[in-house]
Amino acid sequence: MRLRQLECFRALMLHGTMTRAAELLGMSQPGISTMIAGLEHETGLSLFLRRGGRLQPTPEAKLFYVEAARALEAVENASRVAAEIRSGRRGHLAIAAYPSISINLLPRLLSQFARNKPELQIKIITRNSATVRELIATQQFDLAVAELPLDYPTSHMEVFSYDCACMLPHGHPLAKLKQITPDDLDGVPFVTLFRGDPIYQQLASAFSEYGARWNVVAETEFFSTACQLVAEGRGVGIVDPVVSKPFTEGLAIRPFKPRIQYQVAILSPTHEAPSKMAQDFAKLLRRGLRA
Amino acid sequence: MRLRQLECFRALMLHGTMTRAAELLGMSQPGISTMIAGLEHETGLSLFLRRGGRLQPTPEAKLFYVEAARALEAVENASRVAAEIRSGRRGHLAIAAYPSISINLLPRLLSQFARNKPELQIKIITRNSATVRELIATQQFDLAVAELPLDYPTSHMEVFSYDCACMLPHGHPLAKLKQITPDDLDGVPFVTLFRGDPIYQQLASAFSEYGARWNVVAETEFFSTACQLVAEGRGVGIVDPVVSKPFTEGLAIRPFKPRIQYQVAILSPTHEAPSKMAQDFAKLLRRGLRA
DNA sequence: TGTCCATTATAGCAGATTCGTATAGTCGTC
DNA sequence: GACGACTATACGAATCTGCTATAATGGACA
C-alpha cells in the first residue's frame, strides 16, 4: 500500500470526481485513475462503482476511507513533528539541579527558553549535588547543575568559579569597609554553611591563617537560609555573588579576602550525544551562570 | 516522506545496525543506507551520529521515532482493515424492521451471522412497517423488513407471501378438523389484528363471503399478542405460519380457507449500492423468511 | 604496527514506479 | 446526433528503488 495511492483515494472521496481530485493534487486525471486502479487491485476491494462513466463510492470504500484518512494524518503528523524537531519547537529537556539553582535560576531561564516552543516538555529534578552527580551518570538527564567538588569528575563538565563575598545586615558597622578580611570579623557572630561543605573548610583555614577567632553562631545547608539569618541580624556571612544574588536583596555585600572559592558545574551525559534542545538551553544556562 | 524510509528507520532504531535491519527487511545494507540518508536529507534531521563506522541514534531520532512508528502502525492498520473488509470480517449492518421480525427473527439470524466477524457493528431499529418504509428511503439503512402493502412500493423489494393459518387453543373441539373455514368459526370468539390491518380486511371479506358471523372478541397490534390471547383460551385466531411460528408453541395450527395472505418484504436502499455485508446478510434473511 | 572483522558509504546499473500526453470509451443532455 | 464531462488505456520519459561491487572507517588482537 503506497502513500500516494491513499492520497489519491482521499482526494477522490472528498471531491467526487477524478478530474477534480487530480486538479487538487496537481496531477493528471489518468494518474489518479491508475493510482486508484492499483489501490483497488492491491486491497482487493471494489472501491468505486463505474456507473455511466461516473464513480460512486461503494460502502466498502466508505469503511476503508476512515482508516486511510487516519493513516495519512499520522504520516502527515510525523512530517510536521520532524519540522518541529528541526526548528527546535519540539523536544524535551530533563534537568537535574541542586536546590539553589533549581529554585532561583532555572524557572526564570526555562520560562524564557520555552517561549516559541509549543511542544517542549520540561522536567526538573532537584537533589543535592552528590545525587545530581549520580543522576547524570544514569544518562537520564540532558543537563545537570551541581556544586564542586564532585567525588569524581565527569568528562563533560563546564566549571564556573565565583569568589564569595561577605554579606552584612544593612547598616552594620563593618559595611563602611571596602573589603573585609577575617581580621575584621574577629569574634563577630558568623553564619556559615555546614561543616562538611568546602566553603566551611575554606573559611576555617582563612580565619586560622589570619589568626582571627571565627565565631560561628549558625550552620545552614543552603546559602538562601544563611542570607535569611543575616538579614534578620543573627550575624554576618559569606555568599556567592551570582547564584545567590536574589537572596541578598537589602544586604550589604563586600568583597572578602582571602579568596573563598565557590564552584558550580554544568554536567552533560557522557555516552549520549546532547540534543539540540539541550545544547540551546546550555547556552542560556551558561549566560545565566556567568552574569 | 516515503513509507519505505520510515520502515527502514524503524528497523534501524529497533535493531541498531543497518546490516541487521537490512536482513529483517529482506533487503541489502546499501539499500538501507540510501533510504536513511534520504530520510535525513528530507526531514533535515541528523538522525544518527556516525562514530567509528557505527551508528548512534541522536536524541532527535528518538523523538521522531515515536511519530514514525505511529504513522507506520496507522498505515499497517489500514492495510489490515482492508483485508478485513474484503473477507467480510469488518463492516456494519444497519437494519430497520417491524417488531415481530426484530424481536423474533433478527436476533437469531444476526448472532449466527456475526460469528467469525469480530469487527461487525450491528444496528437494529424497530418501527412499525410504515415508518420502516420511510427510514429506508432516507438511505440510512442497509436493509429493512416491512409488511405489505406499503404506501408506495420501493424499487428494490423482495416479497415473501404466506397463507395464514387458523390457530386454536390446545384441545379445542375444532382442532379435529384438517382445514378450517369461516363456516366452522360461525360465532366462535375470534382474536384478530386491528381494524386497519390488511389481515382484518381480508378476514372480514372471507366471513361475509361465507355468510358466517365473525365474532371478534379482541383486536391486537401484533400476531404475538394474538397468539398469547388464543393460548389463554380467549378465542381462536389467525396467524402467519413462518414469522410468528415461535409464538404458536402449544397451539393447534390448521390450514384456513379461503386464503388470507400475509406479505413481508425485504427492502434495500435504491440510490446506494448494497455493501457486501448487507448482501451476505440478505441471503441469510431470505432463508429465514422462506423457512 | 599491521591484519582481520564488522560496519557504513558510494557508484553504477537494471528494473519498477510514477506521471505526463494522447486517445478512446461511456453516458447524459440539449 | 453532437457536445460536454467524465473515466480508462497506451506509451514513453523521468524518477525511484534496490541490487552488486567496492571503498572507507575503526576496533580488536596478535
XYZ file of C-alpha atoms (C1' of nucleotides) in Angstrom:
642
model
C 0.000 0.000 0.000
C 1.610 3.237 -1.136
C 1.051 6.651 0.349
C 0.301 8.248 -2.985
C -2.492 5.760 -3.525
C -4.028 6.735 -0.212
C -3.695 10.411 -1.023
C -5.417 9.923 -4.354
C -8.124 7.874 -2.695
C -8.730 10.534 -0.070
C -8.868 13.314 -2.636
C -11.259 11.287 -4.731
C -13.537 10.516 -1.794
C -13.539 14.152 -0.787
C -14.127 15.635 -4.216
C -16.178 13.088 -6.050
C -14.537 13.015 -9.439
C -11.077 12.009 -10.569
C -10.770 15.115 -12.681
C -11.264 17.337 -9.675
C -9.092 15.214 -7.390
C -6.341 15.415 -9.986
C -6.541 19.206 -10.036
C -6.246 19.439 -6.278
C -3.310 17.056 -6.169
C -1.671 18.839 -9.041
C -1.550 15.808 -11.268
C -3.305 14.475 -14.336
C -6.592 12.612 -14.356
C -5.071 9.436 -15.831
C -2.582 9.481 -12.992
C -5.385 9.328 -10.437
C -7.108 6.659 -12.452
C -4.138 4.325 -12.438
C -3.441 5.015 -8.756
C -6.984 4.099 -7.796
C -6.918 1.048 -10.033
C -3.711 -0.022 -8.310
C -5.184 0.521 -4.858
C -8.290 -1.455 -5.732
C -6.189 -4.246 -7.117
C -3.849 -4.409 -4.136
C -6.506 -4.203 -1.450
C -8.839 -6.497 -3.345
C -11.675 -4.049 -2.687
C -14.065 -2.594 -5.214
C -13.900 0.959 -4.022
C -15.956 2.606 -6.740
C -18.774 1.577 -8.994
C -18.369 2.835 -12.526
C -21.849 3.870 -13.493
C -22.279 5.870 -16.627
C -18.699 6.975 -16.785
C -19.019 8.334 -13.228
C -17.704 6.993 -9.970
C -19.774 6.076 -6.997
C -18.010 5.064 -3.800
C -19.070 1.677 -2.503
C -19.899 1.080 1.159
C -16.530 -0.678 1.383
C -14.823 2.491 0.199
C -16.523 4.432 2.975
C -15.345 1.946 5.570
C -11.829 1.959 4.230
C -11.750 5.731 3.929
C -11.840 6.144 7.693
C -8.642 4.165 8.101
C -6.970 5.587 5.045
C -7.557 9.132 6.246
C -6.266 8.228 9.682
C -3.113 6.708 8.238
C -2.461 9.737 6.063
C -2.927 12.035 9.003
C -0.458 10.022 11.039
C 2.141 10.296 8.299
C 1.494 13.990 7.852
C 1.777 14.404 11.589
C 5.135 12.643 11.577
C 6.247 15.022 8.892
C 5.120 18.018 10.895
C 6.814 16.712 14.027
C 10.052 16.354 12.072
C 9.798 20.024 11.151
C 9.116 20.940 14.769
C 12.112 18.978 15.965
C 14.311 20.521 13.320
C 13.282 24.046 14.197
C 13.620 23.351 17.911
C 9.924 23.815 18.653
C 9.594 20.237 19.932
C 11.721 18.226 22.291
C 12.229 17.553 25.930
C 14.600 18.839 28.464
C 15.319 16.879 31.605
C 17.417 18.821 34.050
C 18.791 17.795 37.402
C 19.987 20.572 39.640
C 20.769 21.319 43.245
C 18.251 23.423 45.152
C 19.574 26.992 44.844
C 19.793 26.685 41.076
C 16.548 24.810 40.748
C 14.588 27.303 42.803
C 16.153 30.518 41.696
C 17.850 30.301 38.322
C 16.039 27.572 36.387
C 12.440 28.823 36.475
C 13.458 32.158 35.047
C 15.680 30.702 32.344
C 13.240 27.970 31.414
C 10.247 30.212 31.059
C 12.303 32.415 28.814
C 13.537 29.398 26.864
C 10.094 27.839 26.458
C 8.726 30.837 24.601
C 8.081 29.897 20.947
C 8.452 26.218 21.788
C 4.871 24.947 21.994
C 5.843 21.268 22.194
C 8.642 21.499 24.708
C 8.417 19.136 27.653
C 10.392 20.156 30.695
C 11.400 18.023 33.640
C 13.345 19.383 36.571
C 14.634 17.251 39.402
C 16.051 18.878 42.476
C 18.612 16.951 44.520
C 21.735 17.753 46.442
C 24.883 17.965 44.375
C 26.089 14.451 45.164
C 22.809 12.923 43.996
C 22.739 15.128 40.914
C 26.111 13.691 40.018
C 24.743 10.162 40.263
C 21.657 11.017 38.229
C 23.647 12.401 35.351
C 25.681 9.194 35.309
C 22.493 7.218 34.623
C 22.137 9.199 31.371
C 18.550 10.004 32.171
C 19.105 13.735 32.111
C 20.083 16.112 29.396
C 21.816 18.540 31.669
C 22.688 18.819 35.321
C 23.976 21.557 37.556
C 25.972 20.619 40.636
C 28.388 22.225 43.057
C 32.048 21.240 43.066
C 33.961 19.332 44.102
C 32.350 16.130 42.926
C 33.501 12.766 44.186
C 34.874 12.008 40.733
C 34.847 14.335 37.772
C 32.761 13.830 34.662
C 34.281 14.209 31.251
C 31.621 16.666 30.070
C 31.833 19.318 32.696
C 31.888 23.071 32.439
C 33.030 24.827 35.611
C 32.030 28.269 36.851
C 34.049 29.724 39.699
C 32.948 32.540 41.964
C 34.720 34.445 44.665
C 32.449 34.590 47.652
C 31.665 37.912 49.190
C 30.876 38.956 52.737
C 27.272 39.799 53.467
C 26.228 42.055 56.291
C 22.901 43.235 57.635
C 22.016 46.659 56.328
C 23.582 49.362 58.487
C 26.158 47.003 60.039
C 29.251 48.982 61.199
C 31.593 46.890 59.006
C 29.624 47.900 55.916
C 31.756 51.021 55.846
C 34.796 48.956 54.792
C 35.500 48.469 51.071
C 36.808 44.936 51.621
C 36.544 42.590 54.557
C 39.127 40.186 55.985
C 38.968 37.631 58.823
C 40.702 40.231 60.998
C 37.665 42.491 60.612
C 35.401 39.612 61.642
C 37.396 38.568 64.708
C 34.770 37.288 67.133
C 31.879 38.648 65.043
C 28.805 36.348 65.015
C 29.011 34.397 61.744
C 26.511 32.349 59.726
C 28.064 29.674 57.501
C 27.309 26.570 55.501
C 27.605 23.195 57.200
C 30.821 21.745 58.452
C 31.104 19.264 55.561
C 30.862 21.961 52.919
C 34.018 23.178 51.110
C 33.006 26.721 51.971
C 33.206 25.857 55.675
C 36.642 24.382 55.276
C 37.947 27.319 53.281
C 36.612 29.772 55.877
C 38.131 27.823 58.730
C 41.535 27.931 57.028
C 41.178 31.621 56.261
C 40.399 32.576 59.877
C 43.154 30.376 61.227
C 45.624 31.822 58.706
C 44.756 35.332 59.825
C 44.818 34.308 63.454
C 41.270 35.603 63.906
C 38.585 33.975 66.058
C 35.745 32.560 63.900
C 32.574 32.885 65.907
C 30.119 30.532 64.192
C 26.592 31.112 65.509
C 24.693 29.189 62.823
C 25.322 26.492 60.238
C 22.895 26.099 57.335
C 22.521 23.805 54.391
C 21.934 26.469 51.744
C 23.117 29.978 51.025
C 19.493 31.089 50.928
C 18.982 30.140 54.571
C 22.192 31.833 55.549
C 21.092 35.015 53.765
C 17.821 34.951 55.642
C 19.586 34.670 59.004
C 21.967 37.505 58.158
C 19.053 39.676 57.069
C 17.484 39.071 60.459
C 20.642 40.250 62.163
C 21.899 36.933 63.562
C 25.356 37.740 62.227
C 27.375 38.220 59.105
C 28.083 35.558 56.471
C 29.540 34.720 53.164
C 27.743 34.186 49.905
C 28.438 33.595 46.225
C 27.754 36.756 44.243
C 25.883 35.308 41.279
C 23.740 32.279 42.004
C 22.554 33.521 45.371
C 22.127 37.102 44.257
C 18.317 37.120 44.541
C 18.572 36.246 48.257
C 20.805 39.191 49.107
C 18.325 41.958 48.467
C 18.699 44.553 51.198
C 22.006 43.159 52.475
C 25.359 44.878 52.227
C 27.768 42.894 50.066
C 31.518 43.481 50.340
C 34.478 41.692 48.770
C 36.107 39.170 51.088
C 39.758 38.430 51.389
C 41.319 35.889 51.177
C 39.534 34.351 48.247
C 36.829 31.841 49.190
C 36.040 29.934 46.048
C 32.626 28.554 45.180
C 32.390 26.342 42.099
C 29.422 25.205 40.109
C 29.458 22.969 37.016
C 27.148 22.162 34.140
C 27.323 18.421 33.555
C 26.300 16.524 30.420
C 25.858 12.785 29.907
C 28.980 11.199 28.507
C 27.734 8.333 26.366
C 24.877 10.219 24.828
C 25.062 12.944 22.237
C 23.361 16.052 23.596
C 20.100 17.022 21.909
C 19.915 20.284 20.009
C 17.405 21.371 22.638
C 19.887 20.658 25.428
C 22.656 22.471 23.597
C 20.454 25.504 23.079
C 19.432 25.590 26.704
C 23.015 25.065 27.822
C 23.926 28.319 26.096
C 21.275 30.175 28.057
C 22.322 28.447 31.276
C 25.940 29.400 30.671
C 24.932 33.028 30.319
C 22.853 32.772 33.475
C 25.768 31.358 35.455
C 28.210 33.905 34.095
C 26.147 37.016 34.718
C 8.294 11.305 3.277
C 8.066 7.794 1.921
C 6.810 4.755 3.752
C 9.850 2.687 2.932
C 12.033 5.301 4.536
C 10.014 5.101 7.719
C 10.150 1.315 7.669
C 13.914 1.369 7.288
C 14.184 3.933 10.046
C 12.060 1.868 12.389
C 14.005 -1.309 11.668
C 17.254 0.536 12.222
C 16.101 2.046 15.503
C 14.904 -1.346 16.668
C 17.946 -3.338 15.629
C 20.829 -0.964 15.940
C 22.774 -1.683 12.786
C 21.948 -1.234 9.144
C 23.224 -4.687 8.352
C 20.755 -6.266 10.737
C 17.892 -4.004 9.731
C 18.539 -4.936 6.112
C 18.312 -8.635 6.948
C 14.997 -8.214 8.704
C 13.532 -6.154 5.883
C 14.857 -8.572 3.320
C 16.940 -6.007 1.528
C 20.587 -5.077 1.163
C 22.601 -2.927 3.533
C 23.323 -0.249 0.915
C 19.586 -0.029 0.337
C 19.007 0.875 3.976
C 21.897 3.276 3.876
C 20.492 5.290 0.986
C 16.981 5.217 2.463
C 18.206 6.633 5.758
C 20.325 9.208 4.001
C 17.254 10.252 2.036
C 15.130 10.485 5.159
C 17.735 12.557 6.953
C 18.015 14.839 3.977
C 14.283 15.288 3.550
C 13.450 15.823 7.201
C 16.531 17.953 7.759
C 17.273 15.961 10.909
C 20.544 14.323 11.844
C 19.104 11.021 12.930
C 22.324 9.130 13.539
C 25.835 10.007 14.541
C 28.457 8.102 12.578
C 31.032 7.256 15.199
C 33.664 4.729 14.296
C 31.758 3.300 11.403
C 28.820 2.652 13.737
C 25.515 4.434 14.093
C 24.256 6.046 17.212
C 20.732 7.437 17.218
C 20.558 11.088 18.179
C 18.010 12.400 20.686
C 16.173 13.848 17.683
C 15.930 10.354 16.198
C 14.334 9.121 19.400
C 11.766 11.901 19.331
C 10.989 11.324 15.694
C 10.821 7.571 16.135
C 7.700 7.842 18.247
C 5.809 9.551 15.430
C 7.321 7.425 12.697
C 6.277 4.235 14.452
C 2.802 5.626 14.999
C 2.457 6.528 11.330
C 3.624 3.103 10.211
C 1.189 1.428 12.530
C -1.647 3.514 11.163
C -0.785 2.507 7.618
C -0.421 -1.125 8.582
C -3.728 -0.882 10.345
C -5.366 0.495 7.215
C -3.943 -2.421 5.319
C -5.309 -4.882 7.837
C -8.705 -3.212 7.802
C -8.781 -3.534 4.019
C -8.205 -7.265 4.384
C -10.959 -7.470 6.997
C -13.387 -5.618 4.784
C -12.520 -7.823 1.838
C -13.011 -11.025 3.779
C -16.232 -9.727 5.314
C -14.901 -9.698 8.883
C -15.438 -5.957 9.183
C -18.362 -3.775 8.298
C -21.609 -2.540 9.649
C -25.138 -3.593 9.217
C -27.957 -1.190 9.919
C -31.318 -2.877 9.796
C -34.777 -1.439 10.225
C -37.542 -3.908 10.899
C -41.041 -4.104 12.265
C -41.466 -5.599 15.722
C -42.239 -9.292 15.085
C -39.189 -9.641 12.866
C -36.994 -7.536 15.072
C -37.861 -9.428 18.224
C -38.070 -12.913 16.915
C -36.166 -13.472 13.697
C -33.320 -10.928 13.695
C -31.573 -11.790 16.963
C -31.239 -15.424 15.947
C -30.042 -14.677 12.423
C -27.687 -11.909 13.487
C -25.972 -13.888 16.200
C -25.409 -16.647 13.682
C -24.184 -14.131 11.105
C -21.844 -12.336 13.494
C -19.813 -15.455 14.197
C -16.315 -15.080 12.645
C -16.900 -11.375 12.148
C -15.024 -9.763 15.010
C -15.371 -6.226 13.669
C -19.011 -6.281 12.694
C -21.126 -3.435 14.004
C -24.837 -4.092 14.125
C -27.633 -1.583 14.471
C -31.262 -2.599 14.612
C -34.121 -0.157 14.660
C -37.624 -1.381 15.374
C -40.532 0.613 13.989
C -43.911 -0.135 12.528
C -43.945 -1.028 8.849
C -44.914 2.448 7.652
C -42.022 4.070 9.488
C -39.638 1.370 8.313
C -40.585 2.308 4.790
C -39.704 5.928 5.451
C -36.421 5.055 7.089
C -35.220 3.018 4.172
C -36.000 5.953 1.902
C -33.515 8.062 3.840
C -30.774 5.632 2.759
C -29.531 5.336 6.296
C -30.138 1.615 6.484
C -28.604 -1.299 4.656
C -31.708 -3.456 4.835
C -35.225 -3.188 6.078
C -38.062 -5.607 6.648
C -41.628 -4.369 6.446
C -45.110 -5.781 5.978
C -47.038 -5.173 2.776
C -48.787 -3.329 1.404
C -46.639 -0.209 1.555
C -47.996 3.180 0.666
C -45.773 3.217 -2.385
C -43.506 0.450 -3.500
C -39.732 0.608 -3.481
C -37.744 -0.487 -6.482
C -35.537 -2.832 -4.501
C -38.093 -5.008 -2.846
C -38.240 -8.733 -2.367
C -41.654 -10.021 -1.355
C -42.459 -13.102 0.726
C -46.075 -14.265 0.812
C -47.611 -16.529 3.408
C -51.032 -18.125 3.688
C -52.274 -17.525 7.186
C -53.443 -20.481 9.237
C -56.023 -20.793 11.954
C -54.725 -21.153 15.481
C -56.746 -22.784 18.230
C -56.130 -23.384 21.897
C -54.858 -26.885 22.543
C -57.746 -29.322 22.872
C -60.220 -27.026 21.132
C -63.061 -29.081 19.510
C -62.334 -27.602 16.039
C -58.761 -28.924 16.239
C -60.143 -32.222 14.961
C -60.705 -30.645 11.517
C -57.981 -30.860 8.870
C -58.876 -27.449 7.484
C -60.919 -24.606 8.832
C -63.349 -22.249 7.047
C -65.399 -19.251 8.213
C -68.370 -21.632 8.413
C -66.572 -23.622 11.120
C -65.936 -20.388 13.041
C -69.503 -19.046 12.830
C -69.956 -17.075 16.080
C -66.805 -18.512 17.608
C -64.852 -15.946 19.725
C -62.110 -14.610 17.483
C -58.858 -12.719 18.149
C -57.643 -10.612 15.219
C -55.275 -7.839 14.251
C -56.522 -4.256 14.295
C -59.198 -2.941 12.036
C -56.690 -1.025 9.839
C -54.650 -4.135 9.115
C -54.970 -5.897 5.743
C -55.466 -9.160 7.639
C -58.571 -7.686 9.292
C -59.984 -6.637 5.973
C -59.304 -9.982 4.349
C -60.958 -11.803 7.255
C -63.982 -9.561 7.148
C -64.439 -10.278 3.451
C -63.949 -14.019 3.974
C -66.612 -14.262 6.694
C -69.039 -12.143 4.729
C -68.427 -14.237 1.600
C -69.183 -17.424 3.542
C -72.168 -15.799 5.238
C -70.734 -16.644 8.658
C -70.878 -14.425 11.750
C -67.420 -13.114 12.709
C -67.394 -12.803 16.481
C -64.389 -10.564 17.177
C -63.623 -10.541 20.926
C -60.151 -8.930 20.743
C -58.122 -6.786 18.385
C -54.336 -6.636 18.780
C -51.471 -4.839 17.148
C -49.192 -7.848 16.682
C -49.565 -11.518 15.929
C -47.610 -12.283 19.083
C -50.236 -10.690 21.282
C -52.984 -12.516 19.419
C -51.184 -15.815 19.937
C -50.942 -15.118 23.655
C -54.686 -14.441 23.904
C -55.542 -17.616 21.985
C -53.225 -19.639 24.205
C -55.139 -18.318 27.196
C -58.419 -19.504 25.701
C -59.940 -16.128 24.796
C -60.778 -17.474 21.357
C -59.338 -18.673 18.105
C -57.327 -16.584 15.666
C -55.313 -16.439 12.548
C -51.510 -16.291 12.211
C -48.801 -16.409 9.577
C -47.054 -19.775 9.658
C -43.436 -18.658 9.402
C -42.616 -15.346 11.034
C -44.888 -15.891 14.019
C -44.048 -19.552 14.400
C -42.178 -19.134 17.701
C -45.315 -17.693 19.302
C -47.537 -20.641 18.424
C -45.860 -23.230 20.620
C -48.568 -25.349 22.207
C -51.318 -24.110 19.910
C -53.093 -26.151 17.280
C -52.432 -24.813 13.790
C -54.767 -25.715 10.893
C -54.943 -24.503 7.306
C -57.536 -21.804 6.742
C -59.742 -21.395 3.736
C -60.154 -19.057 1.883
C -56.602 -17.876 1.570
C -55.694 -14.969 3.890
C -52.495 -13.577 2.525
C -49.775 -12.044 4.677
C -46.897 -10.366 2.866
C -43.473 -9.283 4.092
C -40.740 -7.613 2.056
C -37.002 -7.099 2.314
C -36.253 -3.545 1.218
C -32.911 -2.124 0.096
C -31.895 1.473 -0.485
C -32.240 2.456 -4.112
C -29.541 5.037 -4.679
C -26.865 3.229 -2.759
C -25.035 0.085 -3.791
C -25.558 -2.552 -1.105
C -22.473 -3.465 0.880
C -21.108 -6.986 0.621
C -22.025 -7.333 4.262
C -25.637 -6.418 3.533
C -25.767 -8.772 0.584
C -24.432 -11.619 2.676
C -26.909 -10.987 5.436
C -29.740 -10.611 2.952
C -29.084 -14.195 1.855
C -29.468 -15.424 5.404
C -32.548 -13.284 5.917
C -34.100 -14.670 2.752
C -33.595 -18.219 4.019
C -35.077 -17.233 7.374
C -38.176 -15.763 5.758
C -38.628 -18.721 3.444
C -38.315 -21.489 6.030
C 52.070 -1.760 13.757
C 49.562 -4.453 10.621
C 45.789 -7.722 9.693
C 41.201 -9.169 10.257
C 36.477 -8.259 11.051
C 32.299 -5.730 11.198
C 30.252 -1.931 9.817
C 28.696 2.089 6.762
C 29.050 4.786 2.326
C 29.276 5.376 -2.637
C 28.924 4.184 -7.592
C 26.747 2.202 -11.296
C 23.151 -0.370 -13.301
C 18.641 -2.843 -14.118
C 14.008 -2.925 -13.165
C 9.872 -0.844 -11.232
C 7.101 3.045 -10.423
C 5.234 7.396 -11.420
C 3.117 10.538 -14.079
C 2.520 13.098 -18.234
C 0.343 13.263 -23.135
C -2.535 11.334 -26.431
C -6.528 8.996 -27.238
C -10.554 6.035 -26.848
C -14.803 4.794 -24.465
C -19.206 5.893 -21.878
C -23.157 8.316 -20.761
C -26.377 12.225 -20.120
C -28.072 16.489 -22.196
C -29.571 19.542 -25.460
C -26.644 13.151 -33.196
C -23.278 16.390 -31.492
C -21.354 18.085 -27.326
C -19.604 18.040 -22.752
C -17.993 15.777 -18.727
C -16.031 12.069 -17.170
C -13.068 7.632 -16.868
C -9.815 4.105 -18.892
C -5.866 2.628 -21.549
C -1.405 3.029 -24.054
C 3.002 4.517 -24.183
C 7.157 6.942 -23.128
C 10.296 9.800 -20.181
C 11.889 10.762 -15.744
C 12.481 9.228 -11.316
C 12.985 5.991 -7.710
C 14.348 1.642 -5.827
C 17.307 -1.637 -4.622
C 20.801 -4.707 -6.189
C 26.129 -5.849 -6.658
C 30.635 -4.395 -6.258
C 33.711 -1.892 -3.827
C 35.741 1.710 -0.882
C 36.315 3.615 3.681
C 36.293 3.539 8.611
C 37.633 1.999 13.008
C 38.022 -1.590 16.743
C 40.249 -5.995 18.252
C 44.080 -8.535 18.578
C 48.436 -10.754 17.559
